[in-house]
Amino acid sequence: MVEAGGLVGPQRNDSTTMTVRHVSNKVRYVSKTIKKTRHKRRRDHHHHVVPRVPKVLQELFVGCREIFKGPGTVPLPSDVNKLCSILDEMKPEDVGLSRDLQFFKATSAVKGTPRVTYTTIYQCDEFSLCIFFLPATAVIPLHNHPGMTVFSKLLLGNMHIKSYDWVDPVNSKDSMPPSQLRLARLKADSIFMAPCDTSVLYPTTGGNIHQFTAITPCAVLDIIGPPYSKDDGRDCSYYRDHPFSAFSNGESAVVSEEEGDQFGWLEEIEVPENSEMDRIEYLGPQPQIIEPCC
C-alpha cells in the first residue's frame, strides 16, 4: 500500500500499521496507531485483499530473473536495453516511496557524517534489488563491484556521481601491494537529478568503481547481479583517488598533459568508517514470485 506518509505495511489485528519517516537523519519504520471505522462485514470473512503490485515493479522483477544468469555472465546488450527501458519508467511510488516523506524534505544541517540507510526488496544468488537512502551530504565511498553488472536508478533527489574504470583491467590486484597506486580512467564526474536515465556499469567498463555523494536527500534503486559475496570472491574494496598530475609513474608517455584530467590514480584503502550503513525492513509492494512450470 502507498500512503502520503510513505511505505505502509499490511494491516494487523491490533489496528496498527507500519510506516516510514525521517528520524534523526535516518529512514526508519515506526508504529502509528490509526482509528478503524466499523463496517458491516460480509459473511465470507476469509476473503483477503491483496495489495496491488505496480506493473512496472513486477516487470522489473521478471526481467531480472530472465536476464541475470549468475556469476561469470554479463547481460546481453538487448537485455540491458530491456531492463533500462523498464527502470527509466519507474517512479518512487512504484516501490512504495512518497515525495511527501519528511526524509526528502529535510533541510536542517546534520552534525557529523550522516549515515546511509538501505533496504532489500529481493535477493537471490543471481541478483539483488536494493534501495539506498542518503541524507544530504551523505557519501557512499569510492568502491568497486567485482564481476558484477549494476543498474542504478535515481528515484528522488540530486546526487553527485564519480566513477572510474581500470586502464588495465587484466592486471589483477592480487599481484599488487594494497598501497600501490593504479591508473584509472575517469568515466563520470557529474550531478544527476531525478528523474534521469538509468546508469549501467559492467565488470570492467561503465564506471565499475564509483562514489555517491548526496546533494539533497536521495533514494537510489540498485540492481546488482550477481550480489556481493565474500565467500565467492566478490568482496567490496574501497579506494582513495588522486589527481593524475600528483604522481609520475611512467604513464606520461601514454597519457598526454591535455588528457590528464581524464585519468586518476586509485589507492586501495581499509574499509572507511562512513561505509557503514543502517538496514531497515522493506514494507513496500512485493513483486510476485511465479515459478516456471515443469
PDB file of C-alpha atoms in Angstrom:
ATOM      1  CA  MET A   1       0.000   0.000   0.000  1.00  0.00           C
ATOM      2  CA  VAL A   2       1.131   3.559  -0.628  1.00  0.00           C
ATOM      3  CA  GLU A   3       0.041   6.465   1.527  1.00  0.00           C
ATOM      4  CA  ALA A   4       1.178  10.072   1.701  1.00  0.00           C
ATOM      5  CA  GLY A   5       3.383   9.125   4.616  1.00  0.00           C
ATOM      6  CA  GLY A   6       5.483   6.671   2.655  1.00  0.00           C
ATOM      7  CA  LEU A   7       5.824   2.903   2.875  1.00  0.00           C
ATOM      8  CA  VAL A   8       2.936   1.226   4.622  1.00  0.00           C
ATOM      9  CA  GLY A   9       2.854  -2.396   5.630  1.00  0.00           C
ATOM     10  CA  PRO A  10      -0.121  -4.770   5.850  1.00  0.00           C
ATOM     11  CA  GLN A  11      -2.723  -4.005   8.477  1.00  0.00           C
ATOM     12  CA  ARG A  12      -2.651  -6.130  11.596  1.00  0.00           C
ATOM     13  CA  ASN A  13      -5.273  -7.154  14.138  1.00  0.00           C
ATOM     14  CA  ASP A  14      -4.079  -4.586  16.659  1.00  0.00           C
ATOM     15  CA  SER A  15      -5.178  -1.736  14.393  1.00  0.00           C
ATOM     16  CA  THR A  16      -1.570  -0.728  13.768  1.00  0.00           C
ATOM     17  CA  THR A  17       0.268  -0.095  10.531  1.00  0.00           C
ATOM     18  CA  MET A  18       3.952   0.350   9.885  1.00  0.00           C
ATOM     19  CA  THR A  19       5.083   3.435   8.033  1.00  0.00           C
ATOM     20  CA  VAL A  20       8.329   5.204   7.214  1.00  0.00           C
ATOM     21  CA  ARG A  21       9.517   8.632   8.289  1.00  0.00           C
ATOM     22  CA  HIS A  22      12.706  10.552   8.796  1.00  0.00           C
ATOM     23  CA  VAL A  23      14.037  10.341  12.367  1.00  0.00           C
ATOM     24  CA  SER A  24      17.472  11.587  13.426  1.00  0.00           C
ATOM     25  CA  ASN A  25      18.538  11.811   9.795  1.00  0.00           C
ATOM     26  CA  LYS A  26      17.737   8.164   9.119  1.00  0.00           C
ATOM     27  CA  VAL A  27      14.850   6.483   7.402  1.00  0.00           C
ATOM     28  CA  ARG A  28      13.085   4.292   9.917  1.00  0.00           C
ATOM     29  CA  TYR A  29       9.871   2.339  10.187  1.00  0.00           C
ATOM     30  CA  VAL A  30       7.730   3.435  13.115  1.00  0.00           C
ATOM     31  CA  SER A  31       4.406   2.351  14.556  1.00  0.00           C
ATOM     32  CA  LYS A  32       1.442   4.573  14.001  1.00  0.00           C
ATOM     33  CA  THR A  33      -1.924   3.956  15.617  1.00  0.00           C
ATOM     34  CA  ILE A  34      -4.956   4.604  13.444  1.00  0.00           C
ATOM     35  CA  LYS A  35      -8.666   4.509  14.096  1.00  0.00           C
ATOM     36  CA  LYS A  36     -10.722   1.878  12.340  1.00  0.00           C
ATOM     37  CA  THR A  37     -14.192   2.609  11.080  1.00  0.00           C
ATOM     38  CA  ARG A  38     -16.611  -0.226  11.726  1.00  0.00           C
ATOM     39  CA  HIS A  39     -18.218  -1.610   8.612  1.00  0.00           C
ATOM     40  CA  LYS A  40     -20.740  -4.338   8.180  1.00  0.00           C
ATOM     41  CA  ARG A  41     -18.727  -7.441   7.440  1.00  0.00           C
ATOM     42  CA  ARG A  42     -19.532  -9.919   4.754  1.00  0.00           C
ATOM     43  CA  ARG A  43     -20.107 -13.494   5.761  1.00  0.00           C
ATOM     44  CA  ASP A  44     -17.066 -14.517   3.768  1.00  0.00           C
ATOM     45  CA  HIS A  45     -14.614 -13.359   6.406  1.00  0.00           C
ATOM     46  CA  HIS A  46     -11.830 -15.428   4.823  1.00  0.00           C
ATOM     47  CA  HIS A  47     -11.628 -13.020   1.903  1.00  0.00           C
ATOM     48  CA  HIS A  48      -8.312 -11.111   1.880  1.00  0.00           C
ATOM     49  CA  VAL A  49      -7.424  -8.034  -0.129  1.00  0.00           C
ATOM     50  CA  VAL A  50      -4.000  -8.470  -1.717  1.00  0.00           C
ATOM     51  CA  PRO A  51      -2.076  -5.172  -2.149  1.00  0.00           C
ATOM     52  CA  ARG A  52      -1.650  -4.301  -5.800  1.00  0.00           C
ATOM     53  CA  VAL A  53       1.858  -4.710  -7.176  1.00  0.00           C
ATOM     54  CA  PRO A  54       2.713  -1.901  -9.619  1.00  0.00           C
ATOM     55  CA  LYS A  55       3.016  -3.330 -13.120  1.00  0.00           C
ATOM     56  CA  VAL A  56       6.439  -1.787 -13.687  1.00  0.00           C
ATOM     57  CA  LEU A  57       7.853  -3.348 -10.483  1.00  0.00           C
ATOM     58  CA  GLN A  58       6.591  -6.786 -11.490  1.00  0.00           C
ATOM     59  CA  GLU A  59       8.026  -6.336 -14.986  1.00  0.00           C
ATOM     60  CA  LEU A  60      11.368  -5.334 -13.463  1.00  0.00           C
ATOM     61  CA  PHE A  61      11.439  -8.404 -11.241  1.00  0.00           C
ATOM     62  CA  VAL A  62      10.524 -10.782 -14.073  1.00  0.00           C
ATOM     63  CA  GLY A  63      13.091  -9.111 -16.324  1.00  0.00           C
ATOM     64  CA  CYS A  64      15.833  -9.570 -13.723  1.00  0.00           C
ATOM     65  CA  ARG A  65      15.029 -13.257 -13.332  1.00  0.00           C
ATOM     66  CA  GLU A  66      15.273 -13.734 -17.078  1.00  0.00           C
ATOM     67  CA  ILE A  67      18.388 -11.629 -17.642  1.00  0.00           C
ATOM     68  CA  PHE A  68      20.766 -12.437 -14.787  1.00  0.00           C
ATOM     69  CA  LYS A  69      22.331 -15.878 -15.231  1.00  0.00           C
ATOM     70  CA  GLY A  70      24.689 -15.962 -12.247  1.00  0.00           C
ATOM     71  CA  PRO A  71      28.445 -15.419 -11.681  1.00  0.00           C
ATOM     72  CA  GLY A  72      30.699 -15.082 -14.706  1.00  0.00           C
ATOM     73  CA  THR A  73      27.969 -13.831 -17.035  1.00  0.00           C
ATOM     74  CA  VAL A  74      27.111 -10.372 -18.351  1.00  0.00           C
ATOM     75  CA  PRO A  75      23.635  -9.488 -19.677  1.00  0.00           C
ATOM     76  CA  LEU A  76      23.373  -9.175 -23.455  1.00  0.00           C
ATOM     77  CA  PRO A  77      23.057  -5.628 -24.881  1.00  0.00           C
ATOM     78  CA  SER A  78      19.433  -6.326 -25.841  1.00  0.00           C
ATOM     79  CA  ASP A  79      18.685  -7.432 -22.271  1.00  0.00           C
ATOM     80  CA  VAL A  80      20.410  -4.347 -20.866  1.00  0.00           C
ATOM     81  CA  ASN A  81      18.236  -2.130 -23.067  1.00  0.00           C
ATOM     82  CA  LYS A  82      15.139  -4.022 -21.954  1.00  0.00           C
ATOM     83  CA  LEU A  83      15.910  -3.540 -18.267  1.00  0.00           C
ATOM     84  CA  CYS A  84      16.836   0.118 -18.762  1.00  0.00           C
ATOM     85  CA  SER A  85      13.559   0.799 -20.541  1.00  0.00           C
ATOM     86  CA  ILE A  86      11.685  -0.577 -17.526  1.00  0.00           C
ATOM     87  CA  LEU A  87      13.789   1.322 -14.984  1.00  0.00           C
ATOM     88  CA  ASP A  88      13.544   4.581 -16.892  1.00  0.00           C
ATOM     89  CA  GLU A  89       9.762   4.467 -16.390  1.00  0.00           C
ATOM     90  CA  MET A  90       9.919   3.721 -12.665  1.00  0.00           C
ATOM     91  CA  LYS A  91       8.698   6.266 -10.142  1.00  0.00           C
ATOM     92  CA  PRO A  92       9.210   6.415  -6.375  1.00  0.00           C
ATOM     93  CA  GLU A  93       5.613   5.293  -5.816  1.00  0.00           C
ATOM     94  CA  ASP A  94       6.334   2.013  -7.631  1.00  0.00           C
ATOM     95  CA  VAL A  95       8.445   0.862  -4.669  1.00  0.00           C
ATOM     96  CA  GLY A  96       6.184   2.440  -2.033  1.00  0.00           C
ATOM     97  CA  LEU A  97       8.045   5.728  -1.633  1.00  0.00           C
ATOM     98  CA  SER A  98       6.378   9.101  -1.347  1.00  0.00           C
ATOM     99  CA  ARG A  99       7.831  12.509  -2.103  1.00  0.00           C
ATOM    100  CA  ASP A 100       5.973  13.717   0.996  1.00  0.00           C
ATOM    101  CA  LEU A 101       8.226  11.767   3.356  1.00  0.00           C
ATOM    102  CA  GLN A 102       9.877  14.117   5.830  1.00  0.00           C
ATOM    103  CA  PHE A 103      13.202  12.483   4.909  1.00  0.00           C
ATOM    104  CA  PHE A 104      13.084  14.026   1.450  1.00  0.00           C
ATOM    105  CA  LYS A 105      12.094  17.443   2.829  1.00  0.00           C
ATOM    106  CA  ALA A 106      14.846  17.658   5.414  1.00  0.00           C
ATOM    107  CA  THR A 107      16.766  20.921   5.150  1.00  0.00           C
ATOM    108  CA  SER A 108      18.339  21.285   8.596  1.00  0.00           C
ATOM    109  CA  ALA A 109      22.081  20.848   8.934  1.00  0.00           C
ATOM    110  CA  VAL A 110      23.350  17.497  10.181  1.00  0.00           C
ATOM    111  CA  LYS A 111      26.192  17.290  12.689  1.00  0.00           C
ATOM    112  CA  GLY A 112      28.915  14.888  11.669  1.00  0.00           C
ATOM    113  CA  THR A 113      28.708  12.477   8.764  1.00  0.00           C
ATOM    114  CA  PRO A 114      25.141  11.288   8.157  1.00  0.00           C
ATOM    115  CA  ARG A 115      24.707   7.528   7.768  1.00  0.00           C
ATOM    116  CA  VAL A 116      23.246   5.823   4.747  1.00  0.00           C
ATOM    117  CA  THR A 117      20.256   3.514   5.155  1.00  0.00           C
ATOM    118  CA  TYR A 118      19.299   0.686   2.818  1.00  0.00           C
ATOM    119  CA  THR A 119      16.532  -1.835   2.363  1.00  0.00           C
ATOM    120  CA  THR A 120      16.384  -5.019   0.299  1.00  0.00           C
ATOM    121  CA  ILE A 121      13.350  -5.648  -1.882  1.00  0.00           C
ATOM    122  CA  TYR A 122      14.556  -9.045  -3.074  1.00  0.00           C
ATOM    123  CA  GLN A 123      17.769 -11.038  -3.209  1.00  0.00           C
ATOM    124  CA  CYS A 124      18.817 -14.385  -4.641  1.00  0.00           C
ATOM    125  CA  ASP A 125      22.071 -15.915  -5.905  1.00  0.00           C
ATOM    126  CA  GLU A 126      21.683 -14.228  -9.302  1.00  0.00           C
ATOM    127  CA  PHE A 127      20.741 -10.646  -8.369  1.00  0.00           C
ATOM    128  CA  SER A 128      19.526  -8.287  -5.676  1.00  0.00           C
ATOM    129  CA  LEU A 129      17.106  -5.336  -5.646  1.00  0.00           C
ATOM    130  CA  CYS A 130      18.020  -2.695  -3.045  1.00  0.00           C
ATOM    131  CA  ILE A 131      17.119   0.902  -2.251  1.00  0.00           C
ATOM    132  CA  PHE A 132      19.692   3.214  -0.665  1.00  0.00           C
ATOM    133  CA  PHE A 133      18.602   6.306   1.279  1.00  0.00           C
ATOM    134  CA  LEU A 134      21.209   9.055   1.512  1.00  0.00           C
ATOM    135  CA  PRO A 135      20.603  12.137   3.673  1.00  0.00           C
ATOM    136  CA  ALA A 136      22.006  15.394   2.297  1.00  0.00           C
ATOM    137  CA  THR A 137      25.854  15.356   2.298  1.00  0.00           C
ATOM    138  CA  ALA A 138      25.938  11.585   2.932  1.00  0.00           C
ATOM    139  CA  VAL A 139      28.552   9.644   0.971  1.00  0.00           C
ATOM    140  CA  ILE A 140      28.878   6.065  -0.252  1.00  0.00           C
ATOM    141  CA  PRO A 141      32.686   5.990  -0.589  1.00  0.00           C
ATOM    142  CA  LEU A 142      34.564   5.044  -3.750  1.00  0.00           C
ATOM    143  CA  HIS A 143      34.142   1.262  -4.083  1.00  0.00           C
ATOM    144  CA  ASN A 144      34.162  -1.473  -6.715  1.00  0.00           C
ATOM    145  CA  HIS A 145      31.788  -4.183  -7.980  1.00  0.00           C
ATOM    146  CA  PRO A 146      33.986  -7.187  -8.849  1.00  0.00           C
ATOM    147  CA  GLY A 147      32.452  -9.366 -11.563  1.00  0.00           C
ATOM    148  CA  MET A 148      29.120  -7.536 -11.351  1.00  0.00           C
ATOM    149  CA  THR A 149      26.719  -5.697 -13.610  1.00  0.00           C
ATOM    150  CA  VAL A 150      24.885  -2.910 -11.783  1.00  0.00           C
ATOM    151  CA  PHE A 151      21.858  -0.850 -12.807  1.00  0.00           C
ATOM    152  CA  SER A 152      21.337   2.346 -10.775  1.00  0.00           C
ATOM    153  CA  LYS A 153      18.119   4.363 -10.935  1.00  0.00           C
ATOM    154  CA  LEU A 154      17.968   7.636  -9.018  1.00  0.00           C
ATOM    155  CA  LEU A 155      14.378   7.795  -7.763  1.00  0.00           C
ATOM    156  CA  LEU A 156      14.493  11.016  -5.758  1.00  0.00           C
ATOM    157  CA  GLY A 157      16.958  13.818  -5.109  1.00  0.00           C
ATOM    158  CA  ASN A 158      20.145  15.295  -6.576  1.00  0.00           C
ATOM    159  CA  MET A 159      23.335  13.261  -6.421  1.00  0.00           C
ATOM    160  CA  HIS A 160      26.946  13.667  -7.491  1.00  0.00           C
ATOM    161  CA  ILE A 161      28.411  10.516  -9.014  1.00  0.00           C
ATOM    162  CA  LYS A 162      32.092   9.970  -9.656  1.00  0.00           C
ATOM    163  CA  SER A 163      33.243   6.757 -11.318  1.00  0.00           C
ATOM    164  CA  TYR A 164      36.341   5.122 -12.773  1.00  0.00           C
ATOM    165  CA  ASP A 165      37.424   2.096 -14.802  1.00  0.00           C
ATOM    166  CA  TRP A 166      40.849   0.499 -14.601  1.00  0.00           C
ATOM    167  CA  VAL A 167      43.080   1.392 -17.536  1.00  0.00           C
ATOM    168  CA  ASP A 168      44.484  -2.142 -17.326  1.00  0.00           C
ATOM    169  CA  PRO A 169      41.621  -4.334 -16.026  1.00  0.00           C
ATOM    170  CA  VAL A 170      43.619  -7.527 -16.660  1.00  0.00           C
ATOM    171  CA  ASN A 171      46.215  -6.540 -14.060  1.00  0.00           C
ATOM    172  CA  SER A 172      44.850  -8.375 -11.041  1.00  0.00           C
ATOM    173  CA  LYS A 173      45.020  -6.577  -7.713  1.00  0.00           C
ATOM    174  CA  ASP A 174      46.280  -9.853  -6.203  1.00  0.00           C
ATOM    175  CA  SER A 175      49.690  -9.167  -7.763  1.00  0.00           C
ATOM    176  CA  MET A 176      49.890  -5.619  -6.426  1.00  0.00           C
ATOM    177  CA  PRO A 177      50.575  -4.306  -2.912  1.00  0.00           C
ATOM    178  CA  PRO A 178      47.378  -2.731  -1.466  1.00  0.00           C
ATOM    179  CA  SER A 179      49.092   0.655  -1.117  1.00  0.00           C
ATOM    180  CA  GLN A 180      50.296   0.796  -4.730  1.00  0.00           C
ATOM    181  CA  LEU A 181      48.685   3.359  -6.983  1.00  0.00           C
ATOM    182  CA  ARG A 182      46.884   2.114 -10.048  1.00  0.00           C
ATOM    183  CA  LEU A 183      45.861   4.125 -13.090  1.00  0.00           C
ATOM    184  CA  ALA A 184      42.145   4.511 -13.773  1.00  0.00           C
ATOM    185  CA  ARG A 185      40.134   6.372 -16.401  1.00  0.00           C
ATOM    186  CA  LEU A 186      37.507   8.814 -15.181  1.00  0.00           C
ATOM    187  CA  LYS A 187      34.091   7.814 -16.565  1.00  0.00           C
ATOM    188  CA  ALA A 188      31.737  10.193 -14.757  1.00  0.00           C
ATOM    189  CA  ASP A 189      32.068  13.246 -12.544  1.00  0.00           C
ATOM    190  CA  SER A 190      28.649  14.863 -12.716  1.00  0.00           C
ATOM    191  CA  ILE A 191      25.499  15.783 -10.839  1.00  0.00           C
ATOM    192  CA  PHE A 192      22.418  13.702 -11.582  1.00  0.00           C
ATOM    193  CA  MET A 193      18.915  14.947 -10.808  1.00  0.00           C
ATOM    194  CA  ALA A 194      15.853  12.708 -10.576  1.00  0.00           C
ATOM    195  CA  PRO A 195      14.164  11.786 -12.790  1.00  0.00           C
ATOM    196  CA  CYS A 196      17.056  10.771 -15.032  1.00  0.00           C
ATOM    197  CA  ASP A 197      18.115   7.857 -17.195  1.00  0.00           C
ATOM    198  CA  THR A 198      19.381   4.644 -15.649  1.00  0.00           C
ATOM    199  CA  SER A 199      23.146   4.230 -15.205  1.00  0.00           C
ATOM    200  CA  VAL A 200      24.735   0.861 -16.019  1.00  0.00           C
ATOM    201  CA  LEU A 201      28.168  -0.392 -15.042  1.00  0.00           C
ATOM    202  CA  TYR A 202      29.811  -3.648 -16.083  1.00  0.00           C
ATOM    203  CA  PRO A 203      32.554  -5.843 -14.566  1.00  0.00           C
ATOM    204  CA  THR A 204      35.335  -3.927 -16.377  1.00  0.00           C
ATOM    205  CA  THR A 205      33.619  -0.938 -18.026  1.00  0.00           C
ATOM    206  CA  GLY A 206      30.983   1.726 -17.487  1.00  0.00           C
ATOM    207  CA  GLY A 207      32.439   3.061 -14.226  1.00  0.00           C
ATOM    208  CA  ASN A 208      32.719  -0.120 -12.131  1.00  0.00           C
ATOM    209  CA  ILE A 209      34.365   1.862  -9.314  1.00  0.00           C
ATOM    210  CA  HIS A 210      32.068   4.645  -8.181  1.00  0.00           C
ATOM    211  CA  GLN A 211      31.157   7.032  -5.380  1.00  0.00           C
ATOM    212  CA  PHE A 212      27.795   8.600  -4.490  1.00  0.00           C
ATOM    213  CA  THR A 213      27.500  11.964  -2.736  1.00  0.00           C
ATOM    214  CA  ALA A 214      24.017  13.233  -1.904  1.00  0.00           C
ATOM    215  CA  ILE A 215      23.444  16.926  -2.579  1.00  0.00           C
ATOM    216  CA  THR A 216      19.857  16.673  -1.364  1.00  0.00           C
ATOM    217  CA  PRO A 217      18.226  13.670   0.373  1.00  0.00           C
ATOM    218  CA  CYS A 218      18.259  10.873  -2.205  1.00  0.00           C
ATOM    219  CA  ALA A 219      16.818   7.458  -2.879  1.00  0.00           C
ATOM    220  CA  VAL A 220      18.527   5.228  -5.446  1.00  0.00           C
ATOM    221  CA  LEU A 221      17.394   1.804  -6.625  1.00  0.00           C
ATOM    222  CA  ASP A 222      20.264  -0.588  -7.352  1.00  0.00           C
ATOM    223  CA  ILE A 223      20.050  -3.882  -9.201  1.00  0.00           C
ATOM    224  CA  ILE A 224      23.233  -5.870  -8.656  1.00  0.00           C
ATOM    225  CA  GLY A 225      23.934  -9.093 -10.489  1.00  0.00           C
ATOM    226  CA  PRO A 226      25.336 -11.186  -9.027  1.00  0.00           C
ATOM    227  CA  PRO A 227      25.245  -9.742  -5.462  1.00  0.00           C
ATOM    228  CA  TYR A 228      28.304  -9.230  -3.282  1.00  0.00           C
ATOM    229  CA  SER A 229      29.568 -12.490  -1.787  1.00  0.00           C
ATOM    230  CA  LYS A 230      32.813 -12.683   0.143  1.00  0.00           C
ATOM    231  CA  ASP A 231      32.735 -16.489   0.030  1.00  0.00           C
ATOM    232  CA  ASP A 232      32.568 -16.392  -3.775  1.00  0.00           C
ATOM    233  CA  GLY A 233      35.327 -13.802  -4.189  1.00  0.00           C
ATOM    234  CA  ARG A 234      33.051 -10.804  -4.746  1.00  0.00           C
ATOM    235  CA  ASP A 235      34.009  -8.719  -1.739  1.00  0.00           C
ATOM    236  CA  CYS A 236      33.869  -4.919  -1.804  1.00  0.00           C
ATOM    237  CA  SER A 237      37.129  -2.936  -1.950  1.00  0.00           C
ATOM    238  CA  TYR A 238      37.436   0.793  -1.218  1.00  0.00           C
ATOM    239  CA  TYR A 239      39.704   3.387  -2.809  1.00  0.00           C
ATOM    240  CA  ARG A 240      41.096   6.897  -2.479  1.00  0.00           C
ATOM    241  CA  ASP A 241      41.575   8.775  -5.728  1.00  0.00           C
ATOM    242  CA  HIS A 242      44.455  11.132  -6.513  1.00  0.00           C
ATOM    243  CA  PRO A 243      44.807  13.572  -9.435  1.00  0.00           C
ATOM    244  CA  PHE A 244      46.797  12.207 -12.347  1.00  0.00           C
ATOM    245  CA  SER A 245      49.188  15.141 -12.132  1.00  0.00           C
ATOM    246  CA  ALA A 246      50.024  14.381  -8.494  1.00  0.00           C
ATOM    247  CA  PHE A 247      52.251  11.410  -9.353  1.00  0.00           C
ATOM    248  CA  SER A 248      54.633  10.468 -12.111  1.00  0.00           C
ATOM    249  CA  ASN A 249      54.642   6.744 -12.640  1.00  0.00           C
ATOM    250  CA  GLY A 250      55.923   6.397 -16.173  1.00  0.00           C
ATOM    251  CA  GLU A 251      52.442   6.819 -17.618  1.00  0.00           C
ATOM    252  CA  SER A 252      53.085  10.252 -19.134  1.00  0.00           C
ATOM    253  CA  ALA A 253      54.309   8.522 -22.270  1.00  0.00           C
ATOM    254  CA  VAL A 254      50.806   7.173 -22.972  1.00  0.00           C
ATOM    255  CA  VAL A 255      48.751   9.962 -21.381  1.00  0.00           C
ATOM    256  CA  SER A 256      49.299  13.488 -22.632  1.00  0.00           C
ATOM    257  CA  GLU A 257      49.156  16.501 -20.348  1.00  0.00           C
ATOM    258  CA  GLU A 258      45.893  17.572 -22.004  1.00  0.00           C
ATOM    259  CA  GLU A 259      44.327  14.180 -21.215  1.00  0.00           C
ATOM    260  CA  GLY A 260      45.487  14.168 -17.613  1.00  0.00           C
ATOM    261  CA  ASP A 261      42.158  15.354 -16.198  1.00  0.00           C
ATOM    262  CA  GLN A 262      40.513  12.242 -17.704  1.00  0.00           C
ATOM    263  CA  PHE A 263      42.580   9.934 -15.506  1.00  0.00           C
ATOM    264  CA  GLY A 264      43.337   9.427 -11.828  1.00  0.00           C
ATOM    265  CA  TRP A 265      45.391   7.262  -9.512  1.00  0.00           C
ATOM    266  CA  LEU A 266      43.444   4.934  -7.223  1.00  0.00           C
ATOM    267  CA  GLU A 267      44.836   3.687  -3.949  1.00  0.00           C
ATOM    268  CA  GLU A 268      43.123   0.803  -2.176  1.00  0.00           C
ATOM    269  CA  ILE A 269      42.353   1.650   1.452  1.00  0.00           C
ATOM    270  CA  GLU A 270      40.918  -0.016   4.531  1.00  0.00           C
ATOM    271  CA  VAL A 271      37.146  -0.038   4.951  1.00  0.00           C
ATOM    272  CA  PRO A 272      36.250   3.609   5.758  1.00  0.00           C
ATOM    273  CA  GLU A 273      34.037   4.445   8.713  1.00  0.00           C
ATOM    274  CA  ASN A 274      31.434   6.196   6.567  1.00  0.00           C
ATOM    275  CA  SER A 275      30.853   2.977   4.610  1.00  0.00           C
ATOM    276  CA  GLU A 276      28.755   1.567   7.463  1.00  0.00           C
ATOM    277  CA  MET A 277      25.014   1.591   6.754  1.00  0.00           C
ATOM    278  CA  ASP A 278      21.796   1.030   8.661  1.00  0.00           C
ATOM    279  CA  ARG A 279      19.448  -1.635   7.355  1.00  0.00           C
ATOM    280  CA  ILE A 280      15.655  -1.425   7.540  1.00  0.00           C
ATOM    281  CA  GLU A 281      12.913  -3.842   6.550  1.00  0.00           C
ATOM    282  CA  TYR A 282      11.248  -3.298   3.202  1.00  0.00           C
ATOM    283  CA  LEU A 283       7.486  -2.894   3.584  1.00  0.00           C
ATOM    284  CA  GLY A 284       6.609  -1.654   0.127  1.00  0.00           C
ATOM    285  CA  PRO A 285       4.854  -3.592  -2.634  1.00  0.00           C
ATOM    286  CA  GLN A 286       6.347  -7.055  -3.098  1.00  0.00           C
ATOM    287  CA  PRO A 287       6.856  -8.498  -6.593  1.00  0.00           C
ATOM    288  CA  GLN A 288       5.076 -11.797  -7.114  1.00  0.00           C
ATOM    289  CA  ILE A 289       7.382 -14.800  -7.411  1.00  0.00           C
ATOM    290  CA  ILE A 290       5.945 -17.100 -10.066  1.00  0.00           C
ATOM    291  CA  GLU A 291       7.906 -20.313 -10.551  1.00  0.00           C
ATOM    292  CA  PRO A 292       8.069 -21.660 -14.120  1.00  0.00           C
ATOM    293  CA  CYS A 293       6.055 -24.759 -14.901  1.00  0.00           C
ATOM    294  CA  CYS A 294       7.933 -28.074 -15.192  1.00  0.00           C
TER     295      CYS A 294
END
